[in-house]
Short mmCIF file of C-alpha atoms in Angstrom, two decimals:
data_model
loop_
_atom_site.label_atom_id
_atom_site.label_comp_id
_atom_site.label_asym_id
_atom_site.label_seq_id
_atom_site.Cartn_x
_atom_site.Cartn_y
_atom_site.Cartn_z
CA UNK A 4 55.14 44.55 -26.75
CA UNK A 5 53.09 45.55 -23.76
CA UNK A 6 55.01 47.45 -20.92
CA UNK A 7 54.95 44.47 -18.23
CA UNK A 8 56.99 42.27 -20.74
CA UNK A 9 59.18 45.00 -21.36
CA UNK A 10 60.07 45.65 -17.82
CA UNK A 11 60.50 41.94 -17.13
CA UNK A 12 62.52 41.65 -20.29
CA UNK A 13 65.13 44.21 -18.77
CA UNK A 14 65.01 42.81 -15.51
CA UNK A 15 65.76 39.44 -16.75
CA UNK A 16 68.68 40.92 -18.75
CA UNK A 17 69.92 42.71 -15.49
CA UNK A 18 70.04 39.55 -13.74
CA UNK A 19 71.94 37.71 -16.74
CA UNK A 20 74.43 40.67 -16.74
CA UNK A 21 75.09 40.39 -12.69
CA UNK A 22 75.25 36.53 -12.97
CA UNK A 23 78.01 36.84 -15.67
CA UNK A 24 80.05 39.26 -13.70
CA UNK A 25 79.88 37.25 -10.52
CA UNK A 26 80.72 34.05 -12.52
CA UNK A 27 83.91 35.64 -13.93
CA UNK A 28 85.09 36.59 -10.63
CA UNK A 29 84.23 33.30 -8.54
CA UNK A 30 85.75 31.10 -11.32
CA UNK A 31 89.47 32.22 -10.52
CA UNK A 32 88.41 31.94 -6.75
CA UNK A 33 87.18 28.44 -7.24
CA UNK A 34 90.28 27.36 -9.23
CA UNK A 35 92.56 28.87 -6.43
CA UNK A 36 90.86 26.89 -3.81
CA UNK A 37 91.27 23.68 -5.91
CA UNK A 38 94.88 23.82 -6.65
CA UNK A 39 95.64 25.29 -3.02
CA UNK A 40 93.77 22.10 -1.33
CA UNK A 41 91.18 20.48 -3.16
CA UNK A 42 91.80 17.19 -1.68
CA UNK A 43 91.69 18.33 1.76
CA UNK A 44 88.42 20.28 0.98
CA UNK A 45 86.77 16.88 -0.54
CA UNK A 46 87.54 14.95 2.46
CA UNK A 47 86.26 17.56 4.83
CA UNK A 48 82.90 17.74 2.84
CA UNK A 49 82.55 14.15 2.77
CA UNK A 50 83.05 14.00 6.71
CA UNK A 51 80.53 16.77 7.02
CA UNK A 52 77.89 15.40 4.58
CA UNK A 53 78.17 12.15 6.46
CA UNK A 54 77.74 13.72 9.73
CA UNK A 55 74.43 15.37 8.59
CA UNK A 56 73.05 12.58 6.49
CA UNK A 57 71.14 10.47 8.99
CA UNK A 58 69.98 13.49 11.30
CA UNK A 59 69.26 16.31 9.00
CA UNK A 60 68.66 15.28 5.36
CA UNK A 61 65.81 12.76 6.37
CA UNK A 62 66.06 10.75 3.19
CA UNK A 63 65.34 7.42 4.42
CA UNK A 64 67.81 4.53 4.11
CA UNK A 65 66.74 3.41 0.75
CA UNK A 66 66.68 7.08 -0.54
CA UNK A 67 69.05 7.26 -3.72
CA UNK A 68 71.62 10.08 -3.50
CA UNK A 69 72.57 11.71 -6.77
CA UNK A 70 76.11 13.37 -7.15
CA UNK A 71 78.06 14.47 -10.11
CA UNK A 72 81.41 13.51 -11.88
CA UNK A 73 83.71 16.63 -11.45
CA UNK A 74 84.75 18.89 -14.17
CA UNK A 75 88.02 20.67 -14.21
CA UNK A 76 88.14 22.70 -10.88
CA UNK A 77 84.76 21.53 -9.25
CA UNK A 78 85.04 20.15 -5.77
CA UNK A 79 85.51 16.41 -6.15
CA UNK A 80 82.43 14.45 -4.77
CA UNK A 81 83.86 10.94 -5.57
CA UNK A 82 85.35 10.10 -2.15
CA UNK A 83 81.84 10.93 -0.81
CA UNK A 84 80.14 8.87 -3.20
CA UNK A 85 82.46 5.88 -2.39
CA UNK A 86 82.02 6.24 1.17
CA UNK A 87 78.19 6.50 0.55
CA UNK A 88 78.46 3.13 -1.28
CA UNK A 89 80.50 1.68 1.46
CA UNK A 90 77.77 2.11 3.82
CA UNK A 91 75.33 0.58 1.66
CA UNK A 92 73.90 3.53 -0.04
CA UNK A 93 72.57 3.46 -3.78
CA UNK A 94 73.98 6.48 -5.67
CA UNK A 95 73.36 7.97 -9.25
CA UNK A 96 74.93 10.34 -11.66
CA UNK A 97 73.23 13.02 -13.76
CA UNK A 98 72.66 12.38 -17.51
CA UNK A 99 72.36 15.68 -19.57
CA UNK A 100 69.30 15.82 -22.06
CA UNK A 101 67.88 18.31 -24.30
CA UNK A 102 66.31 20.75 -21.36
CA UNK A 103 67.09 19.14 -18.30
CA UNK A 104 68.85 16.40 -16.31
CA UNK A 105 67.90 12.69 -15.72
CA UNK A 106 69.82 10.56 -13.30
CA UNK A 107 70.90 7.02 -13.63
CA UNK A 108 72.18 4.48 -11.11
CA UNK A 109 76.01 4.60 -10.73
CA UNK A 110 78.39 2.21 -8.65
CA UNK A 111 82.03 2.53 -8.28
CA UNK A 112 83.72 0.73 -11.26
CA UNK A 113 80.42 1.14 -13.62
CA UNK A 114 81.67 2.39 -17.00
CA UNK A 115 80.79 6.18 -18.03
CA UNK A 116 80.48 7.43 -21.43
CA UNK A 117 81.10 11.10 -22.51
CA UNK A 118 78.30 13.32 -22.42
CA UNK A 119 77.62 17.18 -23.48
CA UNK A 120 79.94 19.87 -22.19
CA UNK A 121 82.86 17.26 -21.26
CA UNK A 122 80.57 15.60 -18.67
CA UNK A 123 81.02 11.79 -17.95
CA UNK A 124 77.61 9.83 -17.38
CA UNK A 125 76.56 6.44 -16.85
CA UNK A 126 75.51 4.78 -20.23
CA UNK A 127 72.11 3.81 -21.44
CA UNK A 128 72.16 0.59 -20.02
CA UNK A 129 72.25 1.90 -16.42
CA UNK A 130 69.01 2.17 -14.90
CA UNK A 131 67.01 5.39 -14.55
CA UNK A 132 66.25 6.53 -10.93
CA UNK A 133 64.51 9.56 -9.02
CA UNK A 134 66.86 10.51 -6.26
CA UNK A 135 65.92 11.51 -2.96
CA UNK A 136 68.93 13.75 -2.39
CA UNK A 137 70.72 15.67 -4.98
CA UNK A 138 74.16 16.98 -4.67
CA UNK A 139 74.93 20.00 -7.07
CA UNK A 140 78.11 21.57 -8.06
CA UNK A 141 78.31 25.35 -8.03
CA UNK A 142 80.19 28.57 -9.19
CA UNK A 143 78.73 30.53 -6.19
CA UNK A 144 76.08 30.28 -3.64
CA UNK A 145 74.78 32.61 -0.90
CA UNK A 146 73.22 32.17 2.58
CA UNK A 147 69.66 32.22 1.17
CA UNK A 148 70.33 29.21 -0.81
CA UNK A 149 70.60 30.74 -4.26
CA UNK A 150 73.19 28.97 -6.52
CA UNK A 151 75.04 30.27 -9.51
CA UNK A 152 75.74 27.46 -12.26
CA UNK A 153 76.89 27.70 -15.61
CA UNK A 154 73.97 29.53 -16.95
CA UNK A 155 72.19 26.81 -18.94
CA UNK A 156 69.52 26.15 -16.31
CA UNK A 157 69.82 22.54 -16.28
CA UNK A 158 69.67 22.19 -12.42
CA UNK A 159 66.98 24.70 -11.92
CA UNK A 160 64.50 22.97 -14.46
CA UNK A 161 65.39 19.54 -13.00
CA UNK A 162 65.11 20.47 -9.38
CA UNK A 163 61.67 21.97 -10.21
CA UNK A 164 60.72 18.84 -11.70
CA UNK A 165 61.64 16.79 -8.97
CA UNK A 166 60.12 19.12 -6.17
CA UNK A 167 56.61 18.97 -7.82
CA UNK A 168 56.86 15.13 -8.24
CA UNK A 169 57.67 14.66 -4.28
CA UNK A 170 59.99 15.22 -1.62
CA UNK A 171 63.63 16.07 -2.52
CA UNK A 172 66.73 17.31 -0.72
CA UNK A 173 69.08 19.42 -2.43
CA UNK A 174 72.60 20.01 -1.17
CA UNK A 175 75.20 22.24 -2.99
CA UNK A 176 78.78 21.58 -2.26
CA UNK A 177 81.91 23.75 -2.99
CA UNK A 178 84.58 25.61 -1.45
CA UNK A 179 84.29 28.22 1.31
CA UNK A 180 85.60 30.96 -1.09
CA UNK A 181 82.50 30.18 -3.55
CA UNK A 182 80.11 31.38 -0.56
CA UNK A 183 79.20 34.96 -1.46
CA UNK A 184 77.17 37.73 0.16
CA UNK A 185 74.71 37.63 -2.72
CA UNK A 186 73.82 35.48 -5.81
CA UNK A 187 71.59 37.46 -8.52
CA UNK A 188 68.36 35.61 -9.04
CA UNK A 189 64.88 35.49 -10.65
CA UNK A 190 61.83 33.42 -10.40
CA UNK A 191 63.62 30.55 -12.62
CA UNK A 192 66.21 29.79 -9.88
CA UNK A 193 65.63 27.31 -7.47
CA UNK A 194 67.18 27.45 -4.11
CA UNK A 195 69.21 24.74 -2.19
CA UNK A 196 68.30 23.34 0.99
CA UNK A 197 71.97 22.92 2.29
CA UNK A 198 75.51 24.17 1.38
CA UNK A 199 78.56 22.30 2.60
CA UNK A 200 81.90 23.47 2.28
CA UNK A 201 85.25 22.34 3.93
CA UNK A 202 84.51 24.74 6.84
CA UNK A 203 81.33 23.23 7.52
CA UNK A 204 77.56 22.94 6.78
CA UNK A 205 74.86 25.74 6.33
CA UNK A 206 71.30 25.07 6.29
CA UNK A 207 69.56 27.83 4.26
CA UNK A 208 68.31 30.48 6.68
CA UNK A 209 70.37 29.06 9.61
CA UNK A 210 73.76 29.00 10.79
CA UNK A 211 77.03 27.19 10.08
CA UNK A 212 77.42 23.63 11.94
#
């Protein structure tokens, strides 16, 4: 093995180890935040997202917004998805494939089917769409927009594909305790454009509003 590839291997291993250590710490923080006020946080994130939707996200009135069906103690974006639909917005949910996510249209009341890793997804009869904005769950995030997920890389590969195909806004949502000083990252990690917690919205590279 050549020297550059050996160095790259150990750098990658080091990043993975640092990510694992951070994940172990923030899981407990997220769980505590969920049980300490998850409902209030979800409503605050909903209000902040709607406040910034027209002025800052610039996806157009017809742009489809992809959310997610929350697992365990992830911040619940279902109130936000319902509010968006009440405003006439079209929404979608992710469907897990072999290597990345696709998105299918979803509306309140539509039947969901079990997916991998305990997820709930629109069934094969739902229309496949390309969202203009993707709301992502997370374990941790920093002010540079680097996101720590569950380690499988689904969102990173998916966001890379969407960005190559055209313009897409990416908004990570979580509890304020999940905003950390630094998320370990490498060239495979896609940055978020915005981060929203119960304390406000953070545009990557800018301040909280």
